[in-house]
mmCIF file of N, CA and C in Angstrom:
data_model
loop_
_atom_site.group_PDB
_atom_site.id
_atom_site.type_symbol
_atom_site.label_atom_id
_atom_site.label_comp_id
_atom_site.label_asym_id
_atom_site.label_seq_id
_atom_site.Cartn_x
_atom_site.Cartn_y
_atom_site.Cartn_z
ATOM 1 N N UNK A 1 112.488 138.833 137.438
ATOM 2 C CA UNK A 1 114.340 139.192 138.116
ATOM 3 C C UNK A 1 115.347 137.645 138.317
ATOM 4 N N UNK A 2 114.874 137.159 138.743
ATOM 5 C CA UNK A 2 115.579 135.988 138.800
ATOM 6 C C UNK A 2 115.964 135.282 137.296
ATOM 7 N N UNK A 3 115.782 135.642 136.292
ATOM 8 C CA UNK A 3 116.056 135.537 135.030
ATOM 9 C C UNK A 3 117.453 136.499 134.859
ATOM 10 N N UNK A 4 117.505 137.656 135.176
ATOM 11 C CA UNK A 4 118.451 138.909 134.996
ATOM 12 C C UNK A 4 119.423 137.546 135.636
ATOM 13 N N UNK A 5 119.243 137.894 137.231
ATOM 14 C CA UNK A 5 120.413 137.300 137.832
ATOM 15 C C UNK A 5 121.044 135.621 137.834
ATOM 16 N N UNK A 6 120.116 134.820 137.100
ATOM 17 C CA UNK A 6 121.308 134.063 136.704
ATOM 18 C C UNK A 6 122.203 134.164 134.984
ATOM 19 N N UNK A 7 121.453 135.159 134.603
ATOM 20 C CA UNK A 7 122.423 135.097 132.714
ATOM 21 C C UNK A 7 122.828 135.964 132.442
ATOM 22 N N UNK A 8 122.912 136.373 134.245
ATOM 23 C CA UNK A 8 124.656 137.670 134.980
ATOM 24 C C UNK A 8 125.259 136.455 134.146
ATOM 25 N N UNK A 9 124.862 136.029 136.338
ATOM 26 C CA UNK A 9 126.343 134.964 136.126
ATOM 27 C C UNK A 9 126.876 134.014 135.262
ATOM 28 N N UNK A 10 125.464 133.805 135.010
ATOM 29 C CA UNK A 10 125.993 132.626 133.537
ATOM 30 C C UNK A 10 126.938 133.095 132.408
ATOM 31 N N UNK A 11 126.452 135.047 131.928
ATOM 32 C CA UNK A 11 128.047 135.611 131.393
ATOM 33 C C UNK A 11 128.820 135.180 132.088
ATOM 34 N N UNK A 12 128.953 135.642 133.258
ATOM 35 C CA UNK A 12 130.316 135.906 133.833
ATOM 36 C C UNK A 12 130.963 134.221 133.805
ATOM 37 N N UNK A 13 130.279 133.626 133.843
ATOM 38 C CA UNK A 13 130.629 131.760 134.019
ATOM 39 C C UNK A 13 131.451 131.530 132.952
ATOM 40 N N UNK A 14 130.903 132.588 130.957
ATOM 41 C CA UNK A 14 130.712 132.344 130.483
ATOM 42 C C UNK A 14 132.868 133.019 129.074
ATOM 43 N N UNK A 15 132.767 134.096 130.539
ATOM 44 C CA UNK A 15 134.029 134.726 130.004
ATOM 45 C C UNK A 15 135.087 134.341 130.803
ATOM 46 N N UNK A 16 134.990 133.138 131.717
ATOM 47 C CA UNK A 16 135.344 133.058 132.582
ATOM 48 C C UNK A 16 136.090 131.725 132.292
ATOM 49 N N UNK A 17 135.049 130.533 131.669
ATOM 50 C CA UNK A 17 134.899 129.442 130.520
ATOM 51 C C UNK A 17 135.857 129.747 129.314
ATOM 52 N N UNK A 18 135.542 130.849 128.957
ATOM 53 C CA UNK A 18 136.769 131.381 127.526
ATOM 54 C C UNK A 18 138.482 131.976 127.826
ATOM 55 N N UNK A 19 137.744 132.201 128.577
ATOM 56 C CA UNK A 19 139.394 132.632 129.101
ATOM 57 C C UNK A 19 141.200 131.364 129.320
ATOM 58 N N UNK A 20 140.033 130.535 130.523
ATOM 59 C CA UNK A 20 141.017 129.187 130.312
ATOM 60 C C UNK A 20 140.804 128.366 128.688
ATOM 61 N N UNK A 21 139.865 128.710 128.048
ATOM 62 C CA UNK A 21 140.374 128.691 126.885
ATOM 63 C C UNK A 21 141.080 128.365 125.475
ATOM 64 N N UNK A 22 140.982 129.821 125.731
ATOM 65 C CA UNK A 22 142.425 131.053 124.870
ATOM 66 C C UNK A 22 143.165 131.251 126.021
ATOM 67 N N UNK A 23 143.523 130.429 126.738
ATOM 68 C CA UNK A 23 145.012 130.665 127.041
ATOM 69 C C UNK A 23 145.776 129.986 128.049
ATOM 70 N N UNK A 24 144.911 128.330 127.424
ATOM 71 C CA UNK A 24 145.334 127.226 128.089
ATOM 72 C C UNK A 24 146.284 126.719 127.434
ATOM 73 N N UNK A 25 145.597 126.719 125.909
ATOM 74 C CA UNK A 25 146.181 125.643 124.849
ATOM 75 C C UNK A 25 147.662 127.009 124.160
ATOM 76 N N UNK A 26 146.686 128.506 125.301
ATOM 77 C CA UNK A 26 148.821 129.150 124.701
ATOM 78 C C UNK A 26 149.591 129.051 125.219
ATOM 79 N N UNK A 27 149.456 127.926 126.400
ATOM 80 C CA UNK A 27 150.552 127.103 127.202
ATOM 81 C C UNK A 27 150.861 126.517 126.572
ATOM 82 N N UNK A 28 150.072 125.705 125.564
ATOM 83 C CA UNK A 28 150.463 124.921 125.012
ATOM 84 C C UNK A 28 151.656 124.653 124.335
ATOM 85 N N UNK A 29 151.097 125.975 123.371
ATOM 86 C CA UNK A 29 152.909 126.206 123.079
ATOM 87 C C UNK A 29 153.999 126.958 123.011
ATOM 88 N N UNK A 30 154.072 126.719 124.145
ATOM 89 C CA UNK A 30 154.676 127.698 124.963
ATOM 90 C C UNK A 30 155.589 126.477 126.181
ATOM 91 N N UNK A 31 154.400 125.264 126.167
ATOM 92 C CA UNK A 31 154.792 124.114 126.887
ATOM 93 C C UNK A 31 155.716 122.892 125.532
ATOM 94 N N UNK A 32 154.892 122.271 124.175
ATOM 95 C CA UNK A 32 156.256 121.827 123.580
ATOM 96 C C UNK A 32 157.617 123.340 122.667
ATOM 97 N N UNK A 33 157.538 124.192 123.027
ATOM 98 C CA UNK A 33 158.378 125.050 122.546
ATOM 99 C C UNK A 33 159.981 125.290 123.283
ATOM 100 N N UNK A 34 159.466 124.680 124.562
ATOM 101 C CA UNK A 34 159.648 124.597 126.154
ATOM 102 C C UNK A 34 161.026 123.478 126.407
ATOM 103 N N UNK A 35 161.731 123.227 125.894
ATOM 104 C CA UNK A 35 163.322 123.100 126.508
ATOM 105 C C UNK A 35 164.035 122.490 127.925
ATOM 106 N N UNK A 36 163.683 123.115 128.963
ATOM 107 C CA UNK A 36 164.034 122.721 129.922
ATOM 108 C C UNK A 36 163.450 122.013 131.008
ATOM 109 N N UNK A 37 164.163 121.696 131.239
ATOM 110 C CA UNK A 37 163.144 121.007 133.057
ATOM 111 C C UNK A 37 162.395 122.295 133.512
ATOM 112 N N UNK A 38 162.948 122.426 133.894
ATOM 113 C CA UNK A 38 162.576 123.519 135.227
ATOM 114 C C UNK A 38 161.182 123.569 134.210
ATOM 115 N N UNK A 39 161.254 124.930 133.508
ATOM 116 C CA UNK A 39 160.159 125.616 132.779
ATOM 117 C C UNK A 39 158.909 124.242 132.408
ATOM 118 N N UNK A 40 159.637 123.015 132.071
ATOM 119 C CA UNK A 40 158.842 122.232 132.105
ATOM 120 C C UNK A 40 157.348 121.983 132.258
ATOM 121 N N UNK A 41 157.814 122.027 133.477
ATOM 122 C CA UNK A 41 157.669 121.253 134.569
ATOM 123 C C UNK A 41 156.879 122.258 135.903
ATOM 124 N N UNK A 42 156.958 123.596 135.259
ATOM 125 C CA UNK A 42 156.474 124.980 135.377
ATOM 126 C C UNK A 42 154.764 124.982 134.215
ATOM 127 N N UNK A 43 155.309 124.424 133.436
ATOM 128 C CA UNK A 43 154.061 124.304 132.703
ATOM 129 C C UNK A 43 153.331 123.719 132.647
ATOM 130 N N UNK A 44 153.498 121.955 133.551
ATOM 131 C CA UNK A 44 152.481 120.965 134.324
ATOM 132 C C UNK A 44 152.329 121.900 134.557
ATOM 133 N N UNK A 45 152.480 122.663 136.297
ATOM 134 C CA UNK A 45 151.977 123.159 137.593
ATOM 135 C C UNK A 45 150.881 124.177 136.688
ATOM 136 N N UNK A 46 151.141 124.975 136.043
ATOM 137 C CA UNK A 46 150.243 126.605 135.861
ATOM 138 C C UNK A 46 148.960 126.170 133.957
ATOM 139 N N UNK A 47 149.034 125.095 133.516
ATOM 140 C CA UNK A 47 148.499 124.054 133.198
ATOM 141 C C UNK A 47 147.159 123.271 133.865
ATOM 142 N N UNK A 48 147.751 122.839 134.385
ATOM 143 C CA UNK A 48 147.021 121.958 136.072
ATOM 144 C C UNK A 48 146.236 122.906 136.587
ATOM 145 N N UNK A 49 146.614 123.632 137.286
ATOM 146 C CA UNK A 49 146.291 124.518 137.985
ATOM 147 C C UNK A 49 144.804 125.531 137.212
ATOM 148 N N UNK A 50 145.046 126.267 135.647
ATOM 149 C CA UNK A 50 144.230 126.332 135.303
ATOM 150 C C UNK A 50 143.049 125.395 135.060
ATOM 151 N N UNK A 51 143.261 124.693 134.529
ATOM 152 C CA UNK A 51 142.860 124.212 134.420
ATOM 153 C C UNK A 51 141.210 123.255 135.160
ATOM 154 N N UNK A 52 142.132 122.728 136.165
ATOM 155 C CA UNK A 52 140.443 122.519 137.268
ATOM 156 C C UNK A 52 140.716 122.572 138.260
ATOM 157 N N UNK A 53 141.171 124.702 138.029
ATOM 158 C CA UNK A 53 141.536 125.675 139.242
ATOM 159 C C UNK A 53 140.155 126.195 138.845
ATOM 160 N N UNK A 54 139.639 126.414 137.032
ATOM 161 C CA UNK A 54 138.996 127.382 136.582
ATOM 162 C C UNK A 54 138.162 127.096 135.734
ATOM 163 N N UNK A 55 138.854 126.358 135.146
ATOM 164 C CA UNK A 55 137.855 125.931 133.487
ATOM 165 C C UNK A 55 137.483 124.810 134.891
ATOM 166 N N UNK A 56 137.796 123.463 134.604
ATOM 167 C CA UNK A 56 136.849 123.118 134.977
ATOM 168 C C UNK A 56 135.176 123.583 135.511
ATOM 169 N N UNK A 57 135.807 124.158 136.471
ATOM 170 C CA UNK A 57 134.569 124.886 137.144
ATOM 171 C C UNK A 57 133.734 125.757 136.796
ATOM 172 N N UNK A 58 134.566 126.546 135.995
ATOM 173 C CA UNK A 58 134.190 127.101 135.152
ATOM 174 C C UNK A 58 132.653 126.886 134.156
ATOM 175 N N UNK A 59 133.433 125.611 133.051
ATOM 176 C CA UNK A 59 131.770 124.781 131.854
ATOM 177 C C UNK A 59 131.362 124.706 132.753
ATOM 178 N N UNK A 60 131.374 123.698 134.222
ATOM 179 C CA UNK A 60 129.934 124.121 134.901
ATOM 180 C C UNK A 60 129.366 124.280 135.610
ATOM 181 N N UNK A 61 129.531 126.069 135.962
ATOM 182 C CA UNK A 61 128.835 126.490 135.891
ATOM 183 C C UNK A 61 128.199 127.343 134.919
ATOM 184 N N UNK A 62 128.851 127.579 133.485
ATOM 185 C CA UNK A 62 128.324 128.177 132.330
ATOM 186 C C UNK A 62 126.899 126.166 131.493
ATOM 187 N N UNK A 63 126.294 125.321 131.971
ATOM 188 C CA UNK A 63 126.204 125.091 132.078
ATOM 189 C C UNK A 63 125.079 124.875 132.976
ATOM 190 N N UNK A 64 125.463 124.933 134.455
ATOM 191 C CA UNK A 64 124.332 124.902 134.936
ATOM 192 C C UNK A 64 123.547 125.652 135.017
ATOM 193 N N UNK A 65 124.269 126.993 134.746
ATOM 194 C CA UNK A 65 122.985 127.997 134.573
ATOM 195 C C UNK A 65 122.122 128.155 133.570
ATOM 196 N N UNK A 66 123.061 128.002 131.987
ATOM 197 C CA UNK A 66 122.720 127.461 131.326
ATOM 198 C C UNK A 66 120.980 127.325 131.084
ATOM 199 N N UNK A 67 121.679 125.712 131.699
ATOM 200 C CA UNK A 67 120.501 124.424 131.941
ATOM 201 C C UNK A 67 119.678 125.642 132.826
ATOM 202 N N UNK A 68 119.265 126.570 134.160
ATOM 203 C CA UNK A 68 118.607 127.014 134.373
ATOM 204 C C UNK A 68 117.799 128.156 133.861
ATOM 205 N N UNK A 69 119.021 129.009 132.937
ATOM 206 C CA UNK A 69 117.874 129.716 132.029
ATOM 207 C C UNK A 69 116.612 129.316 131.103
ATOM 208 N N UNK A 70 117.019 128.243 130.699
ATOM 209 C CA UNK A 70 116.312 126.704 129.793
ATOM 210 C C UNK A 70 115.106 126.983 130.963
ATOM 211 N N UNK A 71 115.161 126.426 131.700
ATOM 212 C CA UNK A 71 114.173 125.832 132.353
ATOM 213 C C UNK A 71 112.742 127.339 132.425
ATOM 214 N N UNK A 72 113.796 128.187 132.743
ATOM 215 C CA UNK A 72 112.259 129.735 133.785
ATOM 216 C C UNK A 72 111.842 129.754 132.061
ATOM 217 N N UNK A 73 112.539 129.101 131.500
ATOM 218 C CA UNK A 73 111.622 129.967 130.209
ATOM 219 C C UNK A 73 111.215 128.705 129.209
ATOM 220 N N UNK A 74 111.486 127.444 129.466
ATOM 221 C CA UNK A 74 111.489 126.477 129.069
ATOM 222 C C UNK A 74 110.341 126.312 127.307
ATOM 223 N N UNK A 75 109.098 127.099 127.276
ATOM 224 C CA UNK A 75 108.019 127.553 126.499
ATOM 225 C C UNK A 75 108.996 127.915 125.486
ATOM 226 N N UNK A 76 109.461 128.703 125.411
ATOM 227 C CA UNK A 76 109.707 130.327 124.758
ATOM 228 C C UNK A 76 111.458 129.089 123.582
ATOM 229 N N UNK A 77 112.280 128.638 125.275
ATOM 230 C CA UNK A 77 113.279 128.000 123.999
ATOM 231 C C UNK A 77 113.243 127.141 123.040
ATOM 232 N N UNK A 78 112.300 125.926 123.662
ATOM 233 C CA UNK A 78 111.899 124.676 122.569
ATOM 234 C C UNK A 78 111.136 124.963 121.297
ATOM 235 N N UNK A 79 111.361 126.398 121.003
ATOM 236 C CA UNK A 79 110.644 126.530 119.665
ATOM 237 C C UNK A 79 112.349 127.700 119.086
ATOM 238 N N UNK A 80 113.354 127.272 119.191
ATOM 239 C CA UNK A 80 114.464 128.459 118.738
ATOM 240 C C UNK A 80 115.058 128.008 118.204
ATOM 241 N N UNK A 81 115.600 127.979 116.660
ATOM 242 C CA UNK A 81 116.390 127.526 116.700
ATOM 243 C C UNK A 81 117.310 126.688 117.119
ATOM 244 N N UNK A 82 117.390 129.105 117.164
ATOM 245 C CA UNK A 82 119.123 129.925 116.750
ATOM 246 C C UNK A 82 119.741 128.492 118.095
ATOM 247 N N UNK A 83 118.469 129.209 118.908
ATOM 248 C CA UNK A 83 119.370 128.677 120.715
ATOM 249 C C UNK A 83 119.445 126.372 120.033
ATOM 250 N N UNK A 84 118.893 126.163 119.006
ATOM 251 C CA UNK A 84 118.979 125.050 119.972
ATOM 252 C C UNK A 84 120.260 124.408 118.938
ATOM 253 N N UNK A 85 121.073 125.228 117.969
ATOM 254 C CA UNK A 85 122.349 125.410 117.465
ATOM 255 C C UNK A 85 123.216 125.989 118.828
ATOM 256 N N UNK A 86 123.304 127.022 119.440
ATOM 257 C CA UNK A 86 124.284 127.276 120.161
ATOM 258 C C UNK A 86 124.060 126.057 121.115
ATOM 259 N N UNK A 87 123.076 124.784 121.936
ATOM 260 C CA UNK A 87 123.563 123.835 122.246
ATOM 261 C C UNK A 87 124.493 123.371 121.871
ATOM 262 N N UNK A 88 124.306 122.751 120.262
ATOM 263 C CA UNK A 88 124.970 122.087 120.072
ATOM 264 C C UNK A 88 126.531 123.129 120.210
ATOM 265 N N UNK A 89 126.298 124.156 119.308
ATOM 266 C CA UNK A 89 127.993 124.950 119.609
ATOM 267 C C UNK A 89 128.836 124.672 121.205
ATOM 268 N N UNK A 90 128.185 124.201 122.392
ATOM 269 C CA UNK A 90 128.419 124.685 123.124
ATOM 270 C C UNK A 90 128.639 123.128 123.941
ATOM 271 N N UNK A 91 127.996 122.149 123.189
ATOM 272 C CA UNK A 91 128.431 120.863 123.405
ATOM 273 C C UNK A 91 129.420 120.398 122.801
ATOM 274 N N UNK A 92 130.026 120.456 121.575
ATOM 275 C CA UNK A 92 130.757 121.066 120.808
ATOM 276 C C UNK A 92 132.198 121.326 121.820
ATOM 277 N N UNK A 93 131.856 122.789 121.729
ATOM 278 C CA UNK A 93 133.101 123.250 122.803
ATOM 279 C C UNK A 93 133.261 123.229 123.875
ATOM 280 N N UNK A 94 132.418 122.306 124.770
ATOM 281 C CA UNK A 94 132.506 120.850 125.819
ATOM 282 C C UNK A 94 133.830 120.092 125.543
ATOM 283 N N UNK A 95 133.329 119.914 124.493
ATOM 284 C CA UNK A 95 134.004 118.572 123.872
ATOM 285 C C UNK A 95 136.032 119.461 123.553
ATOM 286 N N UNK A 96 135.738 120.101 123.108
ATOM 287 C CA UNK A 96 137.756 120.778 122.774
ATOM 288 C C UNK A 96 137.668 121.068 124.375
ATOM 289 N N UNK A 97 137.324 121.904 125.323
ATOM 290 C CA UNK A 97 137.852 122.169 126.649
ATOM 291 C C UNK A 97 137.963 120.593 127.094
ATOM 292 N N UNK A 98 137.418 119.073 126.746
ATOM 293 C CA UNK A 98 137.460 117.635 127.493
ATOM 294 C C UNK A 98 138.860 117.348 126.779
ATOM 295 N N UNK A 99 139.001 118.029 125.210
ATOM 296 C CA UNK A 99 140.809 117.679 124.508
ATOM 297 C C UNK A 99 141.820 118.162 125.751
ATOM 298 N N UNK A 100 141.533 118.969 125.760
ATOM 299 C CA UNK A 100 142.091 120.551 126.009
ATOM 300 C C UNK A 100 143.199 119.466 127.459
ATOM 301 N N UNK A 101 142.049 119.088 128.201
ATOM 302 C CA UNK A 101 142.379 118.611 129.071
ATOM 303 C C UNK A 101 142.915 117.068 129.457
ATOM 304 N N UNK A 102 142.387 116.722 128.110
ATOM 305 C CA UNK A 102 143.526 115.089 127.878
ATOM 306 C C UNK A 102 144.954 115.456 127.360
ATOM 307 N N UNK A 103 145.444 116.794 127.040
ATOM 308 C CA UNK A 103 146.666 118.011 126.663
ATOM 309 C C UNK A 103 147.501 117.655 128.097
ATOM 310 N N UNK A 104 146.553 118.208 128.984
ATOM 311 C CA UNK A 104 147.156 118.594 129.986
ATOM 312 C C UNK A 104 147.459 116.884 130.712
ATOM 313 N N UNK A 105 146.802 116.105 131.059
ATOM 314 C CA UNK A 105 146.652 115.091 131.687
ATOM 315 C C UNK A 105 148.498 114.567 130.970
ATOM 316 N N UNK A 106 148.300 114.440 129.515
ATOM 317 C CA UNK A 106 150.033 113.202 128.725
ATOM 318 C C UNK A 106 151.001 115.042 129.261
ATOM 319 N N UNK A 107 150.458 115.628 129.247
ATOM 320 C CA UNK A 107 152.103 116.389 129.607
ATOM 321 C C UNK A 107 152.458 116.230 130.481
ATOM 322 N N UNK A 108 151.802 116.282 131.327
ATOM 323 C CA UNK A 108 152.130 115.743 132.684
ATOM 324 C C UNK A 108 152.951 114.573 133.085
ATOM 325 N N UNK A 109 152.551 113.889 132.035
ATOM 326 C CA UNK A 109 153.539 112.859 131.794
ATOM 327 C C UNK A 109 154.717 112.324 130.813
ATOM 328 N N UNK A 110 154.748 113.639 130.774
ATOM 329 C CA UNK A 110 155.869 113.681 129.177
ATOM 330 C C UNK A 110 155.818 112.826 128.083
ATOM 331 N N UNK A 111 154.199 113.134 127.572
ATOM 332 C CA UNK A 111 154.967 112.500 126.754
ATOM 333 C C UNK A 111 155.410 113.647 125.317
ATOM 334 N N UNK A 112 155.155 113.715 123.168
ATOM 335 C CA UNK A 112 155.936 113.592 123.037
ATOM 336 C C UNK A 112 155.239 114.889 121.882
ATOM 337 N N UNK A 113 155.012 115.851 122.383
ATOM 338 C CA UNK A 113 153.544 116.726 121.379
ATOM 339 C C UNK A 113 153.305 116.538 120.767
ATOM 340 N N UNK A 114 153.120 117.358 119.849
ATOM 341 C CA UNK A 114 153.256 117.674 118.479
ATOM 342 C C UNK A 114 153.636 118.862 118.503
ATOM 343 N N UNK A 115 153.665 119.623 117.023
ATOM 344 C CA UNK A 115 154.624 121.180 116.943
ATOM 345 C C UNK A 115 153.452 121.679 117.972
ATOM 346 N N UNK A 116 154.412 122.090 118.881
ATOM 347 C CA UNK A 116 154.248 123.835 118.414
ATOM 348 C C UNK A 116 153.149 124.949 117.644
ATOM 349 N N UNK A 117 153.622 124.176 116.929
ATOM 350 C CA UNK A 117 152.697 124.916 115.357
ATOM 351 C C UNK A 117 150.956 123.962 115.367
ATOM 352 N N UNK A 118 151.104 123.038 115.559
ATOM 353 C CA UNK A 118 150.009 121.875 115.262
ATOM 354 C C UNK A 118 148.941 122.733 116.878
ATOM 355 N N UNK A 119 149.352 123.216 117.820
ATOM 356 C CA UNK A 119 149.251 123.664 119.182
ATOM 357 C C UNK A 119 148.478 125.388 118.912
ATOM 358 N N UNK A 120 149.397 125.679 118.251
ATOM 359 C CA UNK A 120 149.294 128.114 117.202
ATOM 360 C C UNK A 120 147.784 127.867 116.756
ATOM 361 N N UNK A 121 147.734 126.837 115.796
ATOM 362 C CA UNK A 121 145.884 125.721 115.201
ATOM 363 C C UNK A 121 145.396 125.581 116.269
ATOM 364 N N UNK A 122 145.777 124.717 117.164
ATOM 365 C CA UNK A 122 144.318 124.795 117.887
ATOM 366 C C UNK A 122 143.930 125.466 118.945
ATOM 367 N N UNK A 123 145.333 126.533 119.057
ATOM 368 C CA UNK A 123 144.095 128.101 120.371
ATOM 369 C C UNK A 123 143.370 128.583 119.609
ATOM 370 N N UNK A 124 143.295 128.363 117.680
ATOM 371 C CA UNK A 124 142.392 129.273 116.891
ATOM 372 C C UNK A 124 141.111 128.918 117.583
ATOM 373 N N UNK A 125 140.915 126.978 117.633
ATOM 374 C CA UNK A 125 139.347 127.030 118.046
ATOM 375 C C UNK A 125 138.263 127.990 118.534
ATOM 376 N N UNK A 126 138.584 127.817 120.129
ATOM 377 C CA UNK A 126 137.915 128.709 121.009
ATOM 378 C C UNK A 126 137.388 129.728 120.049
ATOM 379 N N UNK A 127 138.173 130.509 118.909
ATOM 380 C CA UNK A 127 137.205 132.139 118.625
ATOM 381 C C UNK A 127 136.632 131.355 117.655
ATOM 382 N N UNK A 128 137.055 131.460 117.141
ATOM 383 C CA UNK A 128 135.460 130.226 115.692
ATOM 384 C C UNK A 128 134.109 129.596 117.076
ATOM 385 N N UNK A 129 133.949 129.465 118.009
ATOM 386 C CA UNK A 129 133.272 129.011 118.840
ATOM 387 C C UNK A 129 132.038 130.379 119.227
ATOM 388 N N UNK A 130 132.996 130.816 119.695
ATOM 389 C CA UNK A 130 132.186 131.440 120.571
ATOM 390 C C UNK A 130 132.624 132.954 119.065
ATOM 391 N N UNK A 131 132.684 132.981 118.243
ATOM 392 C CA UNK A 131 132.068 134.267 116.966
ATOM 393 C C UNK A 131 130.594 133.864 116.539
ATOM 394 N N UNK A 132 131.013 131.863 116.675
ATOM 395 C CA UNK A 132 129.764 131.802 116.500
ATOM 396 C C UNK A 132 128.049 131.608 117.163
ATOM 397 N N UNK A 133 128.101 130.970 118.743
ATOM 398 C CA UNK A 133 127.847 131.286 119.813
ATOM 399 C C UNK A 133 127.038 132.660 119.956
ATOM 400 N N UNK A 134 128.200 133.361 119.831
ATOM 401 C CA UNK A 134 127.103 135.060 119.926
ATOM 402 C C UNK A 134 127.377 135.078 119.014
ATOM 403 N N UNK A 135 126.677 134.834 117.456
ATOM 404 C CA UNK A 135 125.875 135.594 116.155
ATOM 405 C C UNK A 135 124.557 133.910 116.995
ATOM 406 N N UNK A 136 124.802 133.323 116.897
ATOM 407 C CA UNK A 136 123.221 132.713 117.652
ATOM 408 C C UNK A 136 122.731 133.110 119.058
ATOM 409 N N UNK A 137 123.252 133.859 120.056
ATOM 410 C CA UNK A 137 122.594 134.526 121.136
ATOM 411 C C UNK A 137 121.988 136.258 120.222
ATOM 412 N N UNK A 138 123.269 136.917 119.061
ATOM 413 C CA UNK A 138 122.542 137.466 119.628
ATOM 414 C C UNK A 138 121.712 137.830 118.295
ATOM 415 N N UNK A 139 122.424 137.385 117.363
ATOM 416 C CA UNK A 139 121.884 137.827 115.876
ATOM 417 C C UNK A 139 120.482 137.106 115.907
ATOM 418 N N UNK A 140 120.975 135.784 116.244
ATOM 419 C CA UNK A 140 119.478 134.627 116.573
ATOM 420 C C UNK A 140 118.823 134.778 114.889
ATOM 421 N N UNK A 141 119.086 133.752 113.642
ATOM 422 C CA UNK A 141 119.519 133.873 113.151
ATOM 423 C C UNK A 141 118.193 133.166 112.056
ATOM 424 N N UNK A 142 117.268 131.965 113.088
ATOM 425 C CA UNK A 142 116.378 131.068 112.390
ATOM 426 C C UNK A 142 116.536 130.842 113.374
#
């Protein structure tokens, strides 16, 4: 029963984390297109609060609860190829999360951002991760 409780909270943390990973790069699109000082300042606040207030805590919860689930059933998970592939994807997604954090810091320092078109493409990356991770967990192709 403990495993199911941990799994439920893990899924909630994943949903919160992906909400940030979908919305934060969208804010970057708007921020990169913004021409007025007041608007740019507003985006800085929104980006910082989203990343630090929701993004980082939810990512930490995803990793903590995921590690707890793995610990509870390690004999099973250690032999599953899909699990190792999923962990690799989550590790790479964590790198994407930190890239977002780097952009939050750069925007806070008023750097000259890449075009909004770059951020429109950057915004699509978490969709690919989500699809691949869900397939690993649900389909378990190997």
